[in-house]
Structures are given as C-alpha cells and as structure tokens.
PDB file of C-alpha atoms in Angstrom:
ATOM      1  CA  UNK A   1      50.246 -35.007 -20.963  1.00 49.00           C
ATOM      2  CA  UNK A   2      53.320 -33.562 -22.386  1.00 54.00           C
ATOM      3  CA  UNK A   3      55.714 -31.788 -19.727  1.00 48.00           C
ATOM      4  CA  UNK A   4      55.017 -28.210 -21.458  1.00 52.00           C
ATOM      5  CA  UNK A   5      51.503 -28.485 -20.928  1.00 51.00           C
ATOM      6  CA  UNK A   6      51.758 -29.943 -17.152  1.00 53.00           C
ATOM      7  CA  UNK A   7      49.906 -27.693 -14.359  1.00 54.00           C
ATOM      8  CA  UNK A   8      52.345 -25.509 -12.398  1.00 53.00           C
ATOM      9  CA  UNK A   9      53.168 -26.647  -8.992  1.00 52.00           C
ATOM     10  CA  UNK A  10      51.176 -24.346  -6.240  1.00 56.00           C
ATOM     11  CA  UNK A  11      53.601 -21.717  -5.046  1.00 52.00           C
ATOM     12  CA  UNK A  12      53.408 -22.584  -1.423  1.00 54.00           C
ATOM     13  CA  UNK A  13      54.711 -26.074  -2.291  1.00 62.00           C
ATOM     14  CA  UNK A  14      57.594 -25.147  -4.477  1.00 66.00           C
ATOM     15  CA  UNK A  15      60.041 -24.544  -1.733  1.00 71.00           C
ATOM     16  CA  UNK A  16      59.706 -27.969  -0.004  1.00 76.00           C
ATOM     17  CA  UNK A  17      59.921 -29.652  -3.299  1.00 74.00           C
ATOM     18  CA  UNK A  18      63.376 -27.557  -4.341  1.00 74.00           C
ATOM     19  CA  UNK A  19      64.556 -28.359  -0.858  1.00 77.00           C
ATOM     20  CA  UNK A  20      63.861 -31.991  -1.262  1.00 77.00           C
ATOM     21  CA  UNK A  21      65.267 -32.252  -4.689  1.00 73.00           C
ATOM     22  CA  UNK A  22      68.369 -30.527  -3.767  1.00 76.00           C
ATOM     23  CA  UNK A  23      68.577 -32.642  -0.864  1.00 80.00           C
ATOM     24  CA  UNK A  24      68.386 -35.930  -2.634  1.00 79.00           C
ATOM     25  CA  UNK A  25      70.882 -34.464  -5.278  1.00 76.00           C
ATOM     26  CA  UNK A  26      73.528 -33.494  -2.701  1.00 81.00           C
ATOM     27  CA  UNK A  27      72.821 -36.741  -0.985  1.00 82.00           C
ATOM     28  CA  UNK A  28      73.411 -38.944  -3.956  1.00 77.00           C
ATOM     29  CA  UNK A  29      76.596 -37.020  -4.646  1.00 76.00           C
ATOM     30  CA  UNK A  30      77.855 -37.268  -1.507  1.00 79.00           C
ATOM     31  CA  UNK A  31      77.102 -41.274  -1.733  1.00 79.00           C
ATOM     32  CA  UNK A  32      78.618 -41.471  -4.840  1.00 77.00           C
ATOM     33  CA  UNK A  33      82.226 -40.106  -3.815  1.00 76.00           C
ATOM     34  CA  UNK A  34      81.989 -41.533  -0.288  1.00 76.00           C
ATOM     35  CA  UNK A  35      81.623 -44.986  -1.904  1.00 73.00           C
ATOM     36  CA  UNK A  36      84.655 -44.409  -4.055  1.00 70.00           C
ATOM     37  CA  UNK A  37      82.280 -44.188  -7.318  1.00 70.00           C
ATOM     38  CA  UNK A  38      84.674 -41.413  -8.876  1.00 69.00           C
ATOM     39  CA  UNK A  39      87.817 -44.339  -8.561  1.00 70.00           C
ATOM     40  CA  UNK A  40      85.395 -47.117  -9.646  1.00 75.00           C
ATOM     41  CA  UNK A  41      84.534 -45.414 -12.887  1.00 76.00           C
ATOM     42  CA  UNK A  42      88.150 -45.364 -14.147  1.00 78.00           C
ATOM     43  CA  UNK A  43      90.448 -46.649 -16.772  1.00 81.00           C
ATOM     44  CA  UNK A  44      92.407 -48.225 -13.730  1.00 84.00           C
ATOM     45  CA  UNK A  45      89.366 -49.990 -12.247  1.00 83.00           C
ATOM     46  CA  UNK A  46      88.530 -51.523 -15.689  1.00 83.00           C
ATOM     47  CA  UNK A  47      91.927 -52.518 -16.461  1.00 85.00           C
ATOM     48  CA  UNK A  48      92.242 -54.250 -13.320  1.00 86.00           C
ATOM     49  CA  UNK A  49      88.788 -56.088 -12.872  1.00 85.00           C
ATOM     50  CA  UNK A  50      87.713 -56.592 -16.485  1.00 86.00           C
ATOM     51  CA  UNK A  51      88.101 -60.249 -16.577  1.00 89.00           C
ATOM     52  CA  UNK A  52      86.055 -60.654 -13.157  1.00 92.00           C
ATOM     53  CA  UNK A  53      83.590 -58.313 -14.155  1.00 91.00           C
ATOM     54  CA  UNK A  54      82.956 -60.035 -17.491  1.00 92.00           C
ATOM     55  CA  UNK A  55      82.840 -63.424 -16.110  1.00 95.00           C
ATOM     56  CA  UNK A  56      80.018 -62.130 -13.336  1.00 94.00           C
ATOM     57  CA  UNK A  57      78.235 -60.599 -16.629  1.00 94.00           C
ATOM     58  CA  UNK A  58      78.408 -63.810 -18.492  1.00 93.00           C
ATOM     59  CA  UNK A  59      76.770 -65.690 -15.625  1.00 95.00           C
ATOM     60  CA  UNK A  60      74.024 -63.000 -14.843  1.00 95.00           C
ATOM     61  CA  UNK A  61      73.313 -61.558 -18.450  1.00 93.00           C
ATOM     62  CA  UNK A  62      69.860 -60.129 -17.330  1.00 95.00           C
ATOM     63  CA  UNK A  63      70.697 -58.662 -14.254  1.00 96.00           C
ATOM     64  CA  UNK A  64      73.959 -57.245 -15.503  1.00 95.00           C
ATOM     65  CA  UNK A  65      71.849 -55.354 -18.209  1.00 97.00           C
ATOM     66  CA  UNK A  66      69.367 -54.039 -16.029  1.00 97.00           C
ATOM     67  CA  UNK A  67      72.257 -52.770 -13.429  1.00 95.00           C
ATOM     68  CA  UNK A  68      74.180 -51.250 -16.079  1.00 96.00           C
ATOM     69  CA  UNK A  69      71.272 -49.236 -17.236  1.00 97.00           C
ATOM     70  CA  UNK A  70      70.542 -48.195 -13.741  1.00 95.00           C
ATOM     71  CA  UNK A  71      73.972 -46.921 -13.053  1.00 92.00           C
ATOM     72  CA  UNK A  72      74.071 -45.179 -16.395  1.00 96.00           C
ATOM     73  CA  UNK A  73      70.880 -43.137 -15.169  1.00 95.00           C
ATOM     74  CA  UNK A  74      72.481 -42.315 -11.908  1.00 91.00           C
ATOM     75  CA  UNK A  75      75.556 -41.175 -13.439  1.00 92.00           C
ATOM     76  CA  UNK A  76      73.772 -38.948 -15.861  1.00 93.00           C
ATOM     77  CA  UNK A  77      70.767 -37.860 -13.417  1.00 90.00           C
ATOM     78  CA  UNK A  78      73.546 -36.859 -10.785  1.00 87.00           C
ATOM     79  CA  UNK A  79      75.852 -35.462 -13.305  1.00 85.00           C
ATOM     80  CA  UNK A  80      78.983 -37.242 -11.787  1.00 86.00           C
ATOM     81  CA  UNK A  81      82.115 -38.092 -13.782  1.00 82.00           C
ATOM     82  CA  UNK A  82      82.759 -41.357 -15.316  1.00 85.00           C
ATOM     83  CA  UNK A  83      80.016 -41.795 -18.166  1.00 90.00           C
ATOM     84  CA  UNK A  84      82.620 -42.222 -20.854  1.00 90.00           C
ATOM     85  CA  UNK A  85      84.270 -45.123 -18.990  1.00 90.00           C
ATOM     86  CA  UNK A  86      80.913 -46.659 -18.140  1.00 92.00           C
ATOM     87  CA  UNK A  87      80.270 -46.435 -21.966  1.00 94.00           C
ATOM     88  CA  UNK A  88      83.662 -48.270 -22.824  1.00 92.00           C
ATOM     89  CA  UNK A  89      82.726 -50.626 -20.023  1.00 93.00           C
ATOM     90  CA  UNK A  90      79.567 -51.575 -21.890  1.00 95.00           C
ATOM     91  CA  UNK A  91      80.969 -52.191 -25.085  1.00 94.00           C
ATOM     92  CA  UNK A  92      83.511 -54.605 -23.410  1.00 93.00           C
ATOM     93  CA  UNK A  93      80.773 -56.449 -21.599  1.00 95.00           C
ATOM     94  CA  UNK A  94      77.916 -56.376 -23.998  1.00 96.00           C
ATOM     95  CA  UNK A  95      79.402 -55.553 -27.658  1.00 94.00           C
ATOM     96  CA  UNK A  96      78.886 -52.681 -29.658  1.00 93.00           C
ATOM     97  CA  UNK A  97      75.327 -52.933 -30.713  1.00 95.00           C
ATOM     98  CA  UNK A  98      73.829 -53.886 -27.422  1.00 97.00           C
ATOM     99  CA  UNK A  99      75.984 -51.661 -25.329  1.00 97.00           C
ATOM    100  CA  UNK A 100      74.951 -48.899 -27.315  1.00 96.00           C
ATOM    101  CA  UNK A 101      71.145 -49.508 -26.758  1.00 98.00           C
ATOM    102  CA  UNK A 102      72.031 -49.752 -23.023  1.00 98.00           C
ATOM    103  CA  UNK A 103      73.705 -46.618 -22.990  1.00 97.00           C
ATOM    104  CA  UNK A 104      71.118 -44.722 -25.090  1.00 97.00           C
ATOM    105  CA  UNK A 105      68.434 -45.977 -22.688  1.00 98.00           C
ATOM    106  CA  UNK A 106      70.051 -45.147 -19.416  1.00 97.00           C
ATOM    107  CA  UNK A 107      71.557 -41.858 -20.659  1.00 97.00           C
ATOM    108  CA  UNK A 108      68.228 -40.883 -22.059  1.00 98.00           C
ATOM    109  CA  UNK A 109      66.373 -41.741 -18.865  1.00 97.00           C
ATOM    110  CA  UNK A 110      68.647 -40.000 -16.670  1.00 96.00           C
ATOM    111  CA  UNK A 111      69.060 -36.957 -18.773  1.00 96.00           C
ATOM    112  CA  UNK A 112      65.041 -36.799 -18.653  1.00 96.00           C
ATOM    113  CA  UNK A 113      64.990 -36.985 -15.005  1.00 93.00           C
ATOM    114  CA  UNK A 114      67.152 -33.939 -14.405  1.00 90.00           C
ATOM    115  CA  UNK A 115      65.506 -32.032 -17.121  1.00 93.00           C
ATOM    116  CA  UNK A 116      61.999 -32.746 -15.163  1.00 91.00           C
ATOM    117  CA  UNK A 117      63.501 -31.903 -12.013  1.00 86.00           C
ATOM    118  CA  UNK A 118      64.858 -28.604 -13.285  1.00 84.00           C
ATOM    119  CA  UNK A 119      61.759 -27.828 -15.065  1.00 84.00           C
ATOM    120  CA  UNK A 120      59.090 -28.518 -12.524  1.00 79.00           C
ATOM    121  CA  UNK A 121      60.998 -27.517  -9.438  1.00 76.00           C
ATOM    122  CA  UNK A 122      63.473 -24.665 -10.378  1.00 72.00           C
ATOM    123  CA  UNK A 123      62.397 -23.381 -13.809  1.00 66.00           C
ATOM    124  CA  UNK A 124      59.778 -20.910 -13.089  1.00 65.00           C
ATOM    125  CA  UNK A 125      61.960 -19.211 -10.601  1.00 63.00           C
ATOM    126  CA  UNK A 126      65.121 -19.126 -12.733  1.00 64.00           C
ATOM    127  CA  UNK A 127      63.129 -18.064 -15.819  1.00 62.00           C
ATOM    128  CA  UNK A 128      61.338 -15.097 -13.782  1.00 60.00           C
ATOM    129  CA  UNK A 129      64.739 -13.832 -12.751  1.00 58.00           C
ATOM    130  CA  UNK A 130      66.362 -13.796 -16.105  1.00 53.00           C
ATOM    131  CA  UNK A 131      63.487 -13.379 -18.423  1.00 56.00           C
ATOM    132  CA  UNK A 132      64.659 -10.516 -20.485  1.00 56.00           C
ATOM    133  CA  UNK A 133      67.956 -12.083 -21.056  1.00 53.00           C
ATOM    134  CA  UNK A 134      66.796 -15.297 -22.452  1.00 59.00           C
ATOM    135  CA  UNK A 135      63.756 -13.854 -24.286  1.00 60.00           C
ATOM    136  CA  UNK A 136      65.210 -14.567 -27.631  1.00 58.00           C
ATOM    137  CA  UNK A 137      66.837 -17.720 -26.655  1.00 61.00           C
ATOM    138  CA  UNK A 138      63.648 -19.035 -25.618  1.00 66.00           C
ATOM    139  CA  UNK A 139      61.693 -18.194 -28.538  1.00 65.00           C
ATOM    140  CA  UNK A 140      64.134 -19.448 -31.149  1.00 64.00           C
ATOM    141  CA  UNK A 141      64.815 -22.747 -29.147  1.00 72.00           C
ATOM    142  CA  UNK A 142      60.896 -23.248 -28.682  1.00 69.00           C
ATOM    143  CA  UNK A 143      60.195 -22.869 -32.623  1.00 72.00           C
ATOM    144  CA  UNK A 144      63.243 -25.152 -33.596  1.00 81.00           C
ATOM    145  CA  UNK A 145      63.311 -27.332 -30.394  1.00 85.00           C
ATOM    146  CA  UNK A 146      63.949 -30.579 -32.008  1.00 89.00           C
ATOM    147  CA  UNK A 147      66.519 -29.556 -34.469  1.00 88.00           C
ATOM    148  CA  UNK A 148      68.433 -27.546 -32.259  1.00 86.00           C
ATOM    149  CA  UNK A 149      68.571 -29.928 -29.443  1.00 91.00           C
ATOM    150  CA  UNK A 150      69.613 -32.624 -31.947  1.00 90.00           C
ATOM    151  CA  UNK A 151      72.485 -30.521 -32.850  1.00 88.00           C
ATOM    152  CA  UNK A 152      73.832 -30.143 -29.444  1.00 87.00           C
ATOM    153  CA  UNK A 153      73.408 -33.786 -28.785  1.00 91.00           C
ATOM    154  CA  UNK A 154      75.100 -34.813 -32.016  1.00 89.00           C
ATOM    155  CA  UNK A 155      77.771 -32.596 -31.659  1.00 86.00           C
ATOM    156  CA  UNK A 156      79.666 -32.888 -28.371  1.00 81.00           C
ATOM    157  CA  UNK A 157      81.220 -29.427 -27.720  1.00 81.00           C
ATOM    158  CA  UNK A 158      78.901 -28.674 -24.588  1.00 82.00           C
ATOM    159  CA  UNK A 159      79.196 -30.295 -21.569  1.00 85.00           C
ATOM    160  CA  UNK A 160      76.227 -33.038 -21.408  1.00 87.00           C
ATOM    161  CA  UNK A 161      74.846 -31.672 -17.854  1.00 85.00           C
ATOM    162  CA  UNK A 162      74.518 -28.166 -19.700  1.00 85.00           C
ATOM    163  CA  UNK A 163      72.508 -29.564 -22.463  1.00 88.00           C
ATOM    164  CA  UNK A 164      70.124 -31.337 -20.058  1.00 90.00           C
ATOM    165  CA  UNK A 165      69.336 -28.287 -18.109  1.00 85.00           C
ATOM    166  CA  UNK A 166      69.243 -25.632 -20.852  1.00 84.00           C
ATOM    167  CA  UNK A 167      66.272 -26.775 -22.552  1.00 88.00           C
ATOM    168  CA  UNK A 168      64.437 -27.373 -19.035  1.00 85.00           C
ATOM    169  CA  UNK A 169      64.465 -23.182 -18.725  1.00 82.00           C
ATOM    170  CA  UNK A 170      63.763 -22.424 -22.266  1.00 81.00           C
ATOM    171  CA  UNK A 171      60.295 -24.332 -22.604  1.00 79.00           C
ATOM    172  CA  UNK A 172      61.363 -27.576 -24.825  1.00 88.00           C
ATOM    173  CA  UNK A 173      58.321 -30.206 -24.561  1.00 90.00           C
ATOM    174  CA  UNK A 174      59.072 -33.113 -22.694  1.00 93.00           C
ATOM    175  CA  UNK A 175      58.359 -35.347 -26.055  1.00 94.00           C
ATOM    176  CA  UNK A 176      60.789 -33.379 -28.001  1.00 94.00           C
ATOM    177  CA  UNK A 177      63.408 -33.453 -25.543  1.00 95.00           C
ATOM    178  CA  UNK A 178      63.443 -37.461 -25.173  1.00 97.00           C
ATOM    179  CA  UNK A 179      63.268 -37.963 -28.689  1.00 96.00           C
ATOM    180  CA  UNK A 180      66.216 -35.532 -29.773  1.00 94.00           C
ATOM    181  CA  UNK A 181      68.198 -36.897 -26.708  1.00 96.00           C
ATOM    182  CA  UNK A 182      67.728 -40.407 -27.750  1.00 96.00           C
ATOM    183  CA  UNK A 183      68.589 -40.022 -31.348  1.00 94.00           C
ATOM    184  CA  UNK A 184      71.277 -37.474 -30.918  1.00 93.00           C
ATOM    185  CA  UNK A 185      73.457 -39.412 -28.637  1.00 94.00           C
ATOM    186  CA  UNK A 186      73.484 -42.621 -30.584  1.00 94.00           C
ATOM    187  CA  UNK A 187      76.499 -41.902 -32.669  1.00 92.00           C
ATOM    188  CA  UNK A 188      78.652 -41.014 -29.591  1.00 91.00           C
ATOM    189  CA  UNK A 189      77.356 -44.089 -27.816  1.00 93.00           C
ATOM    190  CA  UNK A 190      78.162 -46.188 -30.798  1.00 93.00           C
ATOM    191  CA  UNK A 191      81.535 -44.564 -30.699  1.00 91.00           C
ATOM    192  CA  UNK A 192      82.591 -45.405 -26.953  1.00 92.00           C
ATOM    193  CA  UNK A 193      80.875 -48.942 -27.017  1.00 93.00           C
ATOM    194  CA  UNK A 194      82.908 -49.907 -30.158  1.00 91.00           C
ATOM    195  CA  UNK A 195      86.267 -48.819 -28.440  1.00 90.00           C
ATOM    196  CA  UNK A 196      85.257 -50.896 -25.452  1.00 90.00           C
ATOM    197  CA  UNK A 197      84.374 -53.915 -27.688  1.00 90.00           C
ATOM    198  CA  UNK A 198      88.127 -53.729 -28.835  1.00 88.00           C
ATOM    199  CA  UNK A 199      89.287 -53.065 -25.139  1.00 86.00           C
ATOM    200  CA  UNK A 200      90.671 -56.522 -24.757  1.00 83.00           C
ATOM    201  CA  UNK A 201      93.309 -56.013 -27.485  1.00 83.00           C
ATOM    202  CA  UNK A 202      94.152 -52.639 -26.198  1.00 82.00           C
ATOM    203  CA  UNK A 203      94.946 -54.236 -22.739  1.00 80.00           C
ATOM    204  CA  UNK A 204      96.820 -56.900 -24.074  1.00 77.00           C
ATOM    205  CA  UNK A 205      99.046 -54.703 -25.919  1.00 74.00           C
ATOM    206  CA  UNK A 206      99.588 -52.375 -22.817  1.00 73.00           C
ATOM    207  CA  UNK A 207      97.771 -49.613 -24.382  1.00 73.00           C
ATOM    208  CA  UNK A 208      94.932 -47.166 -23.133  1.00 75.00           C
ATOM    209  CA  UNK A 209      91.898 -46.304 -24.989  1.00 78.00           C
ATOM    210  CA  UNK A 210      91.914 -42.959 -26.728  1.00 73.00           C
ATOM    211  CA  UNK A 211      89.093 -40.953 -25.237  1.00 69.00           C
ATOM    212  CA  UNK A 212      89.616 -38.184 -27.722  1.00 70.00           C
ATOM    213  CA  UNK A 213      88.711 -40.777 -30.414  1.00 66.00           C
ATOM    214  CA  UNK A 214      85.355 -38.899 -31.056  1.00 70.00           C
ATOM    215  CA  UNK A 215      87.101 -35.736 -32.166  1.00 70.00           C
ATOM    216  CA  UNK A 216      89.213 -37.337 -34.732  1.00 71.00           C
ATOM    217  CA  UNK A 217      88.535 -35.923 -38.359  1.00 72.00           C
ATOM    218  CA  UNK A 218      86.977 -39.156 -39.701  1.00 66.00           C
ATOM    219  CA  UNK A 219      84.490 -39.497 -36.722  1.00 68.00           C
ATOM    220  CA  UNK A 220      83.866 -35.841 -35.940  1.00 69.00           C
ATOM    221  CA  UNK A 221      83.272 -34.575 -39.617  1.00 75.00           C
ATOM    222  CA  UNK A 222      80.541 -37.307 -40.141  1.00 72.00           C
ATOM    223  CA  UNK A 223      78.713 -35.731 -36.852  1.00 71.00           C
ATOM    224  CA  UNK A 224      79.018 -32.190 -38.126  1.00 73.00           C
ATOM    225  CA  UNK A 225      77.328 -33.661 -41.299  1.00 76.00           C
ATOM    226  CA  UNK A 226      74.591 -34.987 -39.531  1.00 73.00           C
ATOM    227  CA  UNK A 227      74.197 -32.009 -37.244  1.00 72.00           C
ATOM    228  CA  UNK A 228      73.946 -29.922 -40.554  1.00 76.00           C
ATOM    229  CA  UNK A 229      71.162 -32.009 -41.832  1.00 68.00           C
ATOM    230  CA  UNK A 230      69.439 -31.687 -38.517  1.00 69.00           C
ATOM    231  CA  UNK A 231      69.655 -27.921 -39.180  1.00 68.00           C
ATOM    232  CA  UNK A 232      67.995 -27.884 -42.357  1.00 64.00           C
ATOM    233  CA  UNK A 233      64.508 -27.703 -41.266  1.00 62.00           C
ATOM    234  CA  UNK A 234      65.556 -24.519 -39.264  1.00 63.00           C
ATOM    235  CA  UNK A 235      67.139 -22.770 -41.972  1.00 61.00           C
ATOM    236  CA  UNK A 236      64.292 -23.648 -44.674  1.00 49.00           C
ATOM    237  CA  UNK A 237      61.759 -22.241 -41.865  1.00 61.00           C
ATOM    238  CA  UNK A 238      63.763 -19.045 -41.512  1.00 61.00           C
ATOM    239  CA  UNK A 239      64.273 -18.820 -45.279  1.00 57.00           C
ATOM    240  CA  UNK A 240      60.640 -19.155 -45.916  1.00 55.00           C
ATOM    241  CA  UNK A 241      59.667 -16.663 -43.006  1.00 57.00           C
ATOM    242  CA  UNK A 242      62.130 -14.067 -44.906  1.00 61.00           C
ATOM    243  CA  UNK A 243      60.790 -14.678 -48.466  1.00 55.00           C
ATOM    244  CA  UNK A 244      57.158 -13.896 -47.082  1.00 58.00           C
TER     245      UNK A 244
END
C-alpha cells in the first residue's frame, strides 16, 4: 500500500506518537553532538585519519559498506551536518561508482524515514493549520509530483532537509517520493564521490577539497539541463490544458 493511501492514525493516538518521534529525534541529535559527531564529520578528521580508516575498510569491506550506509541514513534522517564530507569520504574509501550507489541508498532511506515520520505523525495537524495558504501549492505539487520533486533534487538550491519535509505536507505519494529522490540525488552524489576519489592527491599537495565544486558552470549547467528536461512533462501538461 502506498503511503498516500495508508489509513490515518486515530486522533487519540497521535499525541503519544508525536511526542515519541520528537523524543527520538531530540535524543538522536543530542547523542550526535555529545559524541562529537559534528567534529568527526569534518575535513580535519578525514585528513588526519584517512589512511587508518582506509586500512580498516580494506580489511572489512562488507561491514564497512553496511556501516557507511547506516551512518548516512542517520545523518539524513536526523538532518545533522556533515553529509558532504561523508560523501567525500565514501568516494575516497570505495571509489566513485560504489560510493555513489552507497550514498544514494543511504540518503534515500534516510530521507524516506523523515518523510514518513513527518507525514504520518505531524502532517495532518500541520496541513489543517495552514490549509488555505498551501492549497494551490498542494494541488500543483500533487499533479506534477515526480517532475517537481526531481527538479528540487537535481538542482541543490534548497536545503536537503527542507526538500525532505515539504512533500510530506503536500500529499506526494511515497512511491513517487522515493523514486524521484533516488534519481535526483545521483548526479550530486557522483560529483562529491568523485571529489573523494581524488582526495589522496589533494591531501598530498596540501590542499583542501572544493565543496562548492557542484556550483561550477561545467557541473551546474548540466544539472540545470536535466532539471529542464524533468520539467517537460509538467510544461506539456499545462500547455495541453490551456489548449483545451
């Protein structure tokens, strides 16, 4: 059953669910910062310990892949900083192709988790409060959900966490959300994984990876082109509707 068609949670059970989800979210964030996760997901940590980490990954390839995906799920689900450095580390440890696959898997799973939590625990209450102000947005987004979300994923102009949440409040079907998310983040994941794949040479030269690389014209322009292609079905639908 798709998420859009799932039966609503009975009103009497919603508050405990909301409190529980908020408690888990707050505990996860608190644990992340208490254990120094914000410091671990940094250039300094990667540059200092990259050889040790790579040696461990080489000796425990399967476990390392599972751990990487699990960590990425947590980073995205709890919306903590460091996803870019995690992607770069993945490229360094696993190579561009495999890292891209692992990043997309982890990011999609984490994004889907927070999407479902937002929809089923908070979505109805939030939509009831702002129903009038989002009515047009909801209608437009639902009619062209896949294309709209794919564009938002392809062109990284909005915070990733925001794009995770908004579809939950405007009725995007779960299947559409998962597919558009997985496809839309592939280019960005590949860019940062490729940066990580060349990290050793950058560190040897005493440099630092350019996190703004994705906005360089030779990379950003093709992303805009893909986004434009993704909008073609939406534009055609509107043109066809006006023609009638």
